Amino acid sequence: MPLTTCWPTKPWPRRVNPVPCASSWPRLERCPASDYNVLLRPAAERERRKLSPKVRPRVNQALLALENEPRPHGVTKLAGYANRWRVRVGDYRVIYQIDDQAQEVTVLRIAHRREAYR
């Protein structure tokens, strides 16, 4: 299931002039200006749904940013893997891999930092 989306960071209060492609949660649709497709593995989707309401919008925002720039400032390539990357979102980590030829970012895990590397 691709996670190529454009959802607002907060469901309330509603914006007077919503951004293009804004949709309400959990509807997922592609933004026309996106370069990469962000795909969530089933385990990552379950982990994302279990996040607290305070953390979930920040993780969603980080996932949206990966559509336009899969290697943003502050991203770390994980040692011991050929193509795994990590982005920090507070105390949580989003671990993903990038396929430049297919222009896809596959999110493998979304976990608290104490559990992310186990």
mmCIF file of N, CA and C in Angstrom:
data_model
loop_
_atom_site.group_PDB
_atom_site.id
_atom_site.type_symbol
_atom_site.label_atom_id
_atom_site.label_comp_id
_atom_site.label_asym_id
_atom_site.label_seq_id
_atom_site.Cartn_x
_atom_site.Cartn_y
_atom_site.Cartn_z
ATOM 1 N N MET A 1 0.852 -1.175 0.000
ATOM 2 C CA MET A 1 0.000 0.000 0.000
ATOM 3 C C MET A 1 0.894 1.233 0.000
ATOM 4 N N PRO A 2 0.848 2.048 -1.028
ATOM 5 C CA PRO A 2 1.707 3.220 -1.059
ATOM 6 C C PRO A 2 1.218 4.282 -0.091
ATOM 7 N N LEU A 3 2.175 4.965 0.506
ATOM 8 C CA LEU A 3 1.842 6.045 1.433
ATOM 9 C C LEU A 3 2.154 7.378 0.783
ATOM 10 N N THR A 4 1.925 7.539 -0.438
ATOM 11 C CA THR A 4 2.182 8.807 -1.077
ATOM 12 C C THR A 4 1.002 9.711 -0.775
ATOM 13 N N THR A 5 1.178 10.585 0.192
ATOM 14 C CA THR A 5 0.046 11.347 0.694
ATOM 15 C C THR A 5 0.373 12.814 0.880
ATOM 16 N N CYS A 6 -0.657 13.562 1.078
ATOM 17 C CA CYS A 6 -0.561 14.965 1.485
ATOM 18 C C CYS A 6 -1.652 15.196 2.506
ATOM 19 N N TRP A 7 -1.379 14.960 3.757
ATOM 20 C CA TRP A 7 -2.405 15.178 4.769
ATOM 21 C C TRP A 7 -1.980 16.319 5.666
ATOM 22 N N PRO A 8 -2.922 17.013 6.243
ATOM 23 C CA PRO A 8 -2.573 18.106 7.136
ATOM 24 C C PRO A 8 -1.899 17.573 8.387
ATOM 25 N N THR A 9 -1.045 18.405 8.985
ATOM 26 C CA THR A 9 -0.326 17.962 10.172
ATOM 27 C C THR A 9 -1.244 17.873 11.376
ATOM 28 N N LYS A 10 -2.260 18.707 11.441
ATOM 29 C CA LYS A 10 -3.211 18.665 12.552
ATOM 30 C C LYS A 10 -4.622 18.620 11.980
ATOM 31 N N PRO A 11 -5.450 17.717 12.493
ATOM 32 C CA PRO A 11 -6.804 17.667 11.963
ATOM 33 C C PRO A 11 -7.671 18.836 12.410
ATOM 34 N N TRP A 12 -7.288 19.498 13.504
ATOM 35 C CA TRP A 12 -8.106 20.585 14.018
ATOM 36 C C TRP A 12 -7.222 21.654 14.577
ATOM 37 N N PRO A 13 -7.396 22.912 14.427
ATOM 38 C CA PRO A 13 -8.447 23.553 13.657
ATOM 39 C C PRO A 13 -8.170 23.444 12.160
ATOM 40 N N ARG A 14 -9.234 23.483 11.389
ATOM 41 C CA ARG A 14 -9.077 23.372 9.947
ATOM 42 C C ARG A 14 -8.471 24.641 9.388
ATOM 43 N N ARG A 15 -7.710 24.462 8.338
ATOM 44 C CA ARG A 15 -7.103 25.613 7.674
ATOM 45 C C ARG A 15 -8.135 26.297 6.784
ATOM 46 N N VAL A 16 -8.043 27.613 6.726
ATOM 47 C CA VAL A 16 -8.954 28.355 5.867
ATOM 48 C C VAL A 16 -8.600 28.095 4.409
ATOM 49 N N ASN A 17 -7.322 28.151 4.085
ATOM 50 C CA ASN A 17 -6.848 27.870 2.735
ATOM 51 C C ASN A 17 -5.988 26.614 2.782
ATOM 52 N N PRO A 18 -6.569 25.442 2.620
ATOM 53 C CA PRO A 18 -5.775 24.221 2.723
ATOM 54 C C PRO A 18 -4.756 24.130 1.598
ATOM 55 N N VAL A 19 -3.675 23.426 1.878
ATOM 56 C CA VAL A 19 -2.642 23.230 0.871
ATOM 57 C C VAL A 19 -3.198 22.351 -0.240
ATOM 58 N N PRO A 20 -2.658 22.457 -1.454
ATOM 59 C CA PRO A 20 -3.133 21.574 -2.516
ATOM 60 C C PRO A 20 -2.933 20.118 -2.125
ATOM 61 N N CYS A 21 -3.820 19.277 -2.470
ATOM 62 C CA CYS A 21 -3.801 17.830 -2.179
ATOM 63 C C CYS A 21 -4.117 17.523 -0.726
ATOM 64 N N ALA A 22 -4.505 18.500 0.068
ATOM 65 C CA ALA A 22 -4.773 18.201 1.474
ATOM 66 C C ALA A 22 -5.966 17.262 1.562
ATOM 67 N N SER A 23 -5.820 16.264 2.361
ATOM 68 C CA SER A 23 -6.914 15.322 2.561
ATOM 69 C C SER A 23 -7.007 15.001 4.035
ATOM 70 N N SER A 24 -8.137 14.526 4.440
ATOM 71 C CA SER A 24 -8.300 14.207 5.848
ATOM 72 C C SER A 24 -7.806 12.796 6.119
ATOM 73 N N TRP A 25 -7.357 12.568 7.290
ATOM 74 C CA TRP A 25 -6.836 11.269 7.696
ATOM 75 C C TRP A 25 -7.967 10.265 7.694
ATOM 76 N N PRO A 26 -7.872 9.037 7.305
ATOM 77 C CA PRO A 26 -6.711 8.302 6.831
ATOM 78 C C PRO A 26 -6.645 8.171 5.322
ATOM 79 N N ARG A 27 -7.350 8.996 4.574
ATOM 80 C CA ARG A 27 -7.326 8.881 3.118
ATOM 81 C C ARG A 27 -5.933 9.185 2.600
ATOM 82 N N LEU A 28 -5.435 8.339 1.727
ATOM 83 C CA LEU A 28 -4.082 8.489 1.201
ATOM 84 C C LEU A 28 -4.159 8.702 -0.306
ATOM 85 N N GLU A 29 -3.563 9.771 -0.782
ATOM 86 C CA GLU A 29 -3.534 10.000 -2.220
ATOM 87 C C GLU A 29 -2.246 10.710 -2.596
ATOM 88 N N ARG A 30 -1.898 10.631 -3.835
ATOM 89 C CA ARG A 30 -0.618 11.126 -4.334
ATOM 90 C C ARG A 30 -0.669 12.627 -4.582
ATOM 91 N N CYS A 31 0.389 13.309 -4.175
ATOM 92 C CA CYS A 31 0.558 14.714 -4.502
ATOM 93 C C CYS A 31 1.165 14.811 -5.896
ATOM 94 N N PRO A 32 0.703 15.708 -6.733
ATOM 95 C CA PRO A 32 1.244 15.767 -8.088
ATOM 96 C C PRO A 32 2.707 16.180 -8.143
ATOM 97 N N ALA A 33 3.205 16.925 -7.161
ATOM 98 C CA ALA A 33 4.582 17.411 -7.212
ATOM 99 C C ALA A 33 5.586 16.441 -6.595
ATOM 100 N N SER A 34 5.162 15.293 -6.110
ATOM 101 C CA SER A 34 6.055 14.361 -5.428
ATOM 102 C C SER A 34 6.971 13.666 -6.423
ATOM 103 N N ASP A 35 8.210 13.435 -5.983
ATOM 104 C CA ASP A 35 9.175 12.753 -6.826
ATOM 105 C C ASP A 35 9.203 11.256 -6.554
ATOM 106 N N TYR A 36 9.114 10.863 -5.294
ATOM 107 C CA TYR A 36 9.226 9.465 -4.889
ATOM 108 C C TYR A 36 7.903 8.973 -4.319
ATOM 109 N N ASN A 37 7.646 7.686 -4.478
ATOM 110 C CA ASN A 37 6.518 7.043 -3.809
ATOM 111 C C ASN A 37 7.011 6.531 -2.468
ATOM 112 N N VAL A 38 6.283 6.796 -1.414
ATOM 113 C CA VAL A 38 6.625 6.285 -0.089
ATOM 114 C C VAL A 38 5.710 5.101 0.189
ATOM 115 N N LEU A 39 6.318 3.925 0.367
ATOM 116 C CA LEU A 39 5.578 2.698 0.631
ATOM 117 C C LEU A 39 5.848 2.260 2.056
ATOM 118 N N LEU A 40 4.810 1.835 2.748
ATOM 119 C CA LEU A 40 4.955 1.342 4.120
ATOM 120 C C LEU A 40 4.815 -0.168 4.129
ATOM 121 N N ARG A 41 5.777 -0.848 4.731
ATOM 122 C CA ARG A 41 5.622 -2.280 4.947
ATOM 123 C C ARG A 41 4.490 -2.458 5.950
ATOM 124 N N PRO A 42 3.815 -3.606 5.975
ATOM 125 C CA PRO A 42 2.703 -3.803 6.912
ATOM 126 C C PRO A 42 3.100 -3.577 8.370
ATOM 127 N N ALA A 43 4.301 -3.991 8.749
ATOM 128 C CA ALA A 43 4.748 -3.781 10.132
ATOM 129 C C ALA A 43 4.901 -2.293 10.428
ATOM 130 N N ALA A 44 5.422 -1.532 9.477
ATOM 131 C CA ALA A 44 5.586 -0.091 9.673
ATOM 132 C C ALA A 44 4.229 0.595 9.768
ATOM 133 N N GLU A 45 3.271 0.146 8.980
ATOM 134 C CA GLU A 45 1.923 0.721 9.049
ATOM 135 C C GLU A 45 1.291 0.457 10.411
ATOM 136 N N ARG A 46 1.455 -0.756 10.931
ATOM 137 C CA ARG A 46 0.933 -1.065 12.273
ATOM 138 C C ARG A 46 1.604 -0.183 13.320
ATOM 139 N N GLU A 47 2.925 -0.027 13.217
ATOM 140 C CA GLU A 47 3.641 0.807 14.186
ATOM 141 C C GLU A 47 3.179 2.255 14.099
ATOM 142 N N ARG A 48 2.918 2.744 12.884
ATOM 143 C CA ARG A 48 2.460 4.126 12.712
ATOM 144 C C ARG A 48 1.083 4.322 13.333
ATOM 145 N N ARG A 49 0.194 3.343 13.175
ATOM 146 C CA ARG A 49 -1.144 3.461 13.765
ATOM 147 C C ARG A 49 -1.103 3.443 15.283
ATOM 148 N N LYS A 50 -0.109 2.786 15.862
ATOM 149 C CA LYS A 50 -0.021 2.678 17.319
ATOM 150 C C LYS A 50 0.637 3.891 17.973
ATOM 151 N N LEU A 51 1.168 4.808 17.190
ATOM 152 C CA LEU A 51 1.831 5.977 17.762
ATOM 153 C C LEU A 51 0.832 6.847 18.517
ATOM 154 N N SER A 52 1.349 7.570 19.495
ATOM 155 C CA SER A 52 0.483 8.465 20.262
ATOM 156 C C SER A 52 0.039 9.637 19.384
ATOM 157 N N PRO A 53 -1.082 10.257 19.720
ATOM 158 C CA PRO A 53 -1.570 11.386 18.927
ATOM 159 C C PRO A 53 -0.597 12.562 18.882
ATOM 160 N N LYS A 54 0.299 12.668 19.846
ATOM 161 C CA LYS A 54 1.278 13.754 19.832
ATOM 162 C C LYS A 54 2.399 13.483 18.835
ATOM 163 N N VAL A 55 2.757 12.228 18.667
ATOM 164 C CA VAL A 55 3.901 11.864 17.828
ATOM 165 C C VAL A 55 3.487 11.622 16.379
ATOM 166 N N ARG A 56 2.294 11.081 16.172
ATOM 167 C CA ARG A 56 1.864 10.681 14.832
ATOM 168 C C ARG A 56 1.944 11.806 13.795
ATOM 169 N N PRO A 57 1.477 13.030 14.088
ATOM 170 C CA PRO A 57 1.585 14.083 13.066
ATOM 171 C C PRO A 57 3.028 14.398 12.682
ATOM 172 N N ARG A 58 3.936 14.317 13.643
ATOM 173 C CA ARG A 58 5.343 14.592 13.332
ATOM 174 C C ARG A 58 5.931 13.502 12.448
ATOM 175 N N VAL A 59 5.567 12.255 12.713
ATOM 176 C CA VAL A 59 6.041 11.149 11.873
ATOM 177 C C VAL A 59 5.424 11.266 10.482
ATOM 178 N N ASN A 60 4.141 11.595 10.410
ATOM 179 C CA ASN A 60 3.490 11.774 9.108
ATOM 180 C C ASN A 60 4.168 12.869 8.300
ATOM 181 N N GLN A 61 4.538 13.938 8.966
ATOM 182 C CA GLN A 61 5.221 15.038 8.298
ATOM 183 C C GLN A 61 6.581 14.591 7.770
ATOM 184 N N ALA A 62 7.296 13.782 8.547
ATOM 185 C CA ALA A 62 8.589 13.258 8.100
ATOM 186 C C ALA A 62 8.412 12.336 6.898
ATOM 187 N N LEU A 63 7.352 11.525 6.905
ATOM 188 C CA LEU A 63 7.099 10.635 5.770
ATOM 189 C C LEU A 63 6.765 11.435 4.514
ATOM 190 N N LEU A 64 6.021 12.508 4.672
ATOM 191 C CA LEU A 64 5.717 13.367 3.529
ATOM 192 C C LEU A 64 6.975 14.011 2.973
ATOM 193 N N ALA A 65 7.883 14.402 3.849
ATOM 194 C CA ALA A 65 9.125 15.027 3.400
ATOM 195 C C ALA A 65 9.969 14.054 2.582
ATOM 196 N N LEU A 66 9.856 12.759 2.866
ATOM 197 C CA LEU A 66 10.624 11.765 2.115
ATOM 198 C C LEU A 66 10.156 11.658 0.668
ATOM 199 N N GLU A 67 8.935 12.073 0.376
ATOM 200 C CA GLU A 67 8.453 12.053 -1.008
ATOM 201 C C GLU A 67 9.283 12.963 -1.899
ATOM 202 N N ASN A 68 9.623 14.134 -1.397
ATOM 203 C CA ASN A 68 10.357 15.108 -2.199
ATOM 204 C C ASN A 68 11.862 14.973 -2.057
ATOM 205 N N GLU A 69 12.331 14.574 -0.890
ATOM 206 C CA GLU A 69 13.766 14.450 -0.648
ATOM 207 C C GLU A 69 14.016 13.222 0.214
ATOM 208 N N PRO A 70 14.372 12.087 -0.400
ATOM 209 C CA PRO A 70 14.560 10.868 0.388
ATOM 210 C C PRO A 70 15.818 10.881 1.255
ATOM 211 N N ARG A 71 16.715 11.813 0.997
ATOM 212 C CA ARG A 71 17.926 11.933 1.816
ATOM 213 C C ARG A 71 18.019 13.357 2.373
ATOM 214 N N PRO A 72 17.106 13.714 3.280
ATOM 215 C CA PRO A 72 17.106 15.089 3.800
ATOM 216 C C PRO A 72 18.299 15.344 4.710
ATOM 217 N N HIS A 73 18.483 16.596 5.059
ATOM 218 C CA HIS A 73 19.546 16.967 5.987
ATOM 219 C C HIS A 73 19.309 16.260 7.320
ATOM 220 N N GLY A 74 20.356 15.667 7.861
ATOM 221 C CA GLY A 74 20.242 14.989 9.144
ATOM 222 C C GLY A 74 19.960 13.507 9.043
ATOM 223 N N VAL A 75 19.753 12.989 7.837
ATOM 224 C CA VAL A 75 19.512 11.558 7.667
ATOM 225 C C VAL A 75 20.838 10.814 7.826
ATOM 226 N N THR A 76 20.773 9.579 8.342
ATOM 227 C CA THR A 76 21.973 8.779 8.569
ATOM 228 C C THR A 76 21.841 7.463 7.824
ATOM 229 N N LYS A 77 22.916 7.093 7.124
ATOM 230 C CA LYS A 77 22.965 5.779 6.481
ATOM 231 C C LYS A 77 23.366 4.778 7.548
ATOM 232 N N LEU A 78 22.619 3.693 7.676
ATOM 233 C CA LEU A 78 22.888 2.719 8.728
ATOM 234 C C LEU A 78 24.063 1.827 8.349
ATOM 235 N N ALA A 79 24.982 1.660 9.273
ATOM 236 C CA ALA A 79 26.147 0.807 9.055
ATOM 237 C C ALA A 79 25.712 -0.651 9.025
ATOM 238 N N GLY A 80 26.377 -1.431 8.193
ATOM 239 C CA GLY A 80 26.072 -2.851 8.108
ATOM 240 C C GLY A 80 24.996 -3.188 7.091
ATOM 241 N N TYR A 81 24.428 -2.185 6.445
ATOM 242 C CA TYR A 81 23.393 -2.395 5.436
ATOM 243 C C TYR A 81 23.785 -1.648 4.169
ATOM 244 N N ALA A 82 23.445 -2.226 3.040
ATOM 245 C CA ALA A 82 23.799 -1.601 1.769
ATOM 246 C C ALA A 82 22.952 -0.362 1.491
ATOM 247 N N ASN A 83 21.688 -0.404 1.858
ATOM 248 C CA ASN A 83 20.788 0.676 1.457
ATOM 249 C C ASN A 83 19.717 0.931 2.509
ATOM 250 N N ARG A 84 20.123 1.148 3.738
ATOM 251 C CA ARG A 84 19.154 1.495 4.791
ATOM 252 C C ARG A 84 19.515 2.851 5.367
ATOM 253 N N TRP A 85 18.478 3.629 5.600
ATOM 254 C CA TRP A 85 18.634 4.987 6.087
ATOM 255 C C TRP A 85 17.752 5.182 7.308
ATOM 256 N N ARG A 86 18.105 6.192 8.116
ATOM 257 C CA ARG A 86 17.348 6.480 9.322
ATOM 258 C C ARG A 86 17.138 7.984 9.425
ATOM 259 N N VAL A 87 15.918 8.351 9.741
ATOM 260 C CA VAL A 87 15.621 9.748 10.025
ATOM 261 C C VAL A 87 15.046 9.813 11.437
ATOM 262 N N ARG A 88 15.474 10.811 12.189
ATOM 263 C CA ARG A 88 15.023 10.987 13.568
ATOM 264 C C ARG A 88 13.781 11.862 13.600
ATOM 265 N N VAL A 89 12.827 11.440 14.426
ATOM 266 C CA VAL A 89 11.624 12.235 14.679
ATOM 267 C C VAL A 89 11.443 12.225 16.189
ATOM 268 N N GLY A 90 12.087 13.155 16.864
ATOM 269 C CA GLY A 90 12.066 13.162 18.324
ATOM 270 C C GLY A 90 12.731 11.912 18.858
ATOM 271 N N ASP A 91 12.030 11.169 19.708
ATOM 272 C CA ASP A 91 12.557 9.918 20.251
ATOM 273 C C ASP A 91 12.263 8.729 19.344
ATOM 274 N N TYR A 92 11.651 8.959 18.213
ATOM 275 C CA TYR A 92 11.302 7.876 17.293
ATOM 276 C C TYR A 92 12.233 7.886 16.090
ATOM 277 N N ARG A 93 12.369 6.712 15.472
ATOM 278 C CA ARG A 93 13.211 6.551 14.299
ATOM 279 C C ARG A 93 12.385 5.951 13.168
ATOM 280 N N VAL A 94 12.557 6.497 11.982
ATOM 281 C CA VAL A 94 11.949 5.948 10.777
ATOM 282 C C VAL A 94 13.089 5.328 9.976
ATOM 283 N N ILE A 95 13.040 4.012 9.807
ATOM 284 C CA ILE A 95 14.085 3.291 9.088
ATOM 285 C C ILE A 95 13.508 2.886 7.736
ATOM 286 N N TYR A 96 14.242 3.212 6.677
ATOM 287 C CA TYR A 96 13.718 2.988 5.335
ATOM 288 C C TYR A 96 14.841 2.673 4.363
ATOM 289 N N GLN A 97 14.450 2.212 3.178
ATOM 290 C CA GLN A 97 15.415 2.008 2.106
ATOM 291 C C GLN A 97 14.916 2.732 0.866
ATOM 292 N N ILE A 98 15.858 3.084 -0.009
ATOM 293 C CA ILE A 98 15.554 3.898 -1.182
ATOM 294 C C ILE A 98 15.879 3.105 -2.440
ATOM 295 N N ASP A 99 14.952 3.105 -3.381
ATOM 296 C CA ASP A 99 15.186 2.537 -4.702
ATOM 297 C C ASP A 99 15.118 3.696 -5.689
ATOM 298 N N ASP A 100 16.294 4.201 -6.099
ATOM 299 C CA ASP A 100 16.334 5.376 -6.969
ATOM 300 C C ASP A 100 15.812 5.084 -8.374
ATOM 301 N N GLN A 101 16.023 3.875 -8.870
ATOM 302 C CA GLN A 101 15.556 3.557 -10.223
ATOM 303 C C GLN A 101 14.030 3.556 -10.294
ATOM 304 N N ALA A 102 13.389 2.948 -9.316
ATOM 305 C CA ALA A 102 11.921 2.914 -9.288
ATOM 306 C C ALA A 102 11.336 4.149 -8.616
ATOM 307 N N GLN A 103 12.181 4.998 -8.058
ATOM 308 C CA GLN A 103 11.785 6.190 -7.310
ATOM 309 C C GLN A 103 10.797 5.831 -6.211
ATOM 310 N N GLU A 104 11.214 4.881 -5.369
ATOM 311 C CA GLU A 104 10.397 4.443 -4.240
ATOM 312 C C GLU A 104 11.200 4.487 -2.953
ATOM 313 N N VAL A 105 10.535 4.897 -1.898
ATOM 314 C CA VAL A 105 11.078 4.836 -0.544
ATOM 315 C C VAL A 105 10.210 3.832 0.203
ATOM 316 N N THR A 106 10.833 2.769 0.719
ATOM 317 C CA THR A 106 10.098 1.739 1.451
ATOM 318 C C THR A 106 10.406 1.882 2.929
ATOM 319 N N VAL A 107 9.404 2.215 3.724
ATOM 320 C CA VAL A 107 9.580 2.367 5.168
ATOM 321 C C VAL A 107 9.499 0.983 5.797
ATOM 322 N N LEU A 108 10.569 0.602 6.497
ATOM 323 C CA LEU A 108 10.656 -0.719 7.104
ATOM 324 C C LEU A 108 10.166 -0.719 8.540
ATOM 325 N N ARG A 109 10.536 0.323 9.301
ATOM 326 C CA ARG A 109 10.159 0.387 10.718
ATOM 327 C C ARG A 109 9.901 1.821 11.123
ATOM 328 N N ILE A 110 9.008 1.972 12.076
ATOM 329 C CA ILE A 110 8.804 3.226 12.793
ATOM 330 C C ILE A 110 8.761 2.811 14.247
ATOM 331 N N ALA A 111 9.788 3.165 14.998
ATOM 332 C CA ALA A 111 9.878 2.648 16.363
ATOM 333 C C ALA A 111 10.564 3.657 17.271
ATOM 334 N N HIS A 112 10.337 3.482 18.560
ATOM 335 C CA HIS A 112 11.036 4.270 19.561
ATOM 336 C C HIS A 112 12.518 3.947 19.472
ATOM 337 N N ARG A 113 13.361 4.891 19.807
ATOM 338 C CA ARG A 113 14.803 4.702 19.617
ATOM 339 C C ARG A 113 15.356 3.519 20.396
ATOM 340 N N ARG A 114 14.759 3.166 21.531
ATOM 341 C CA ARG A 114 15.282 2.037 22.306
ATOM 342 C C ARG A 114 14.960 0.699 21.642
ATOM 343 N N GLU A 115 13.976 0.681 20.732
ATOM 344 C CA GLU A 115 13.572 -0.558 20.074
ATOM 345 C C GLU A 115 13.906 -0.595 18.588
ATOM 346 N N ALA A 116 14.324 0.505 18.030
ATOM 347 C CA ALA A 116 14.445 0.619 16.575
ATOM 348 C C ALA A 116 15.508 -0.287 15.974
ATOM 349 N N TYR A 117 16.567 -0.577 16.683
ATOM 350 C CA TYR A 117 17.686 -1.300 16.082
ATOM 351 C C TYR A 117 17.758 -2.745 16.531
ATOM 352 N N ARG A 118 16.769 -3.236 17.218
ATOM 353 C CA ARG A 118 16.781 -4.622 17.696
ATOM 354 C C ARG A 118 16.346 -5.577 16.624
#
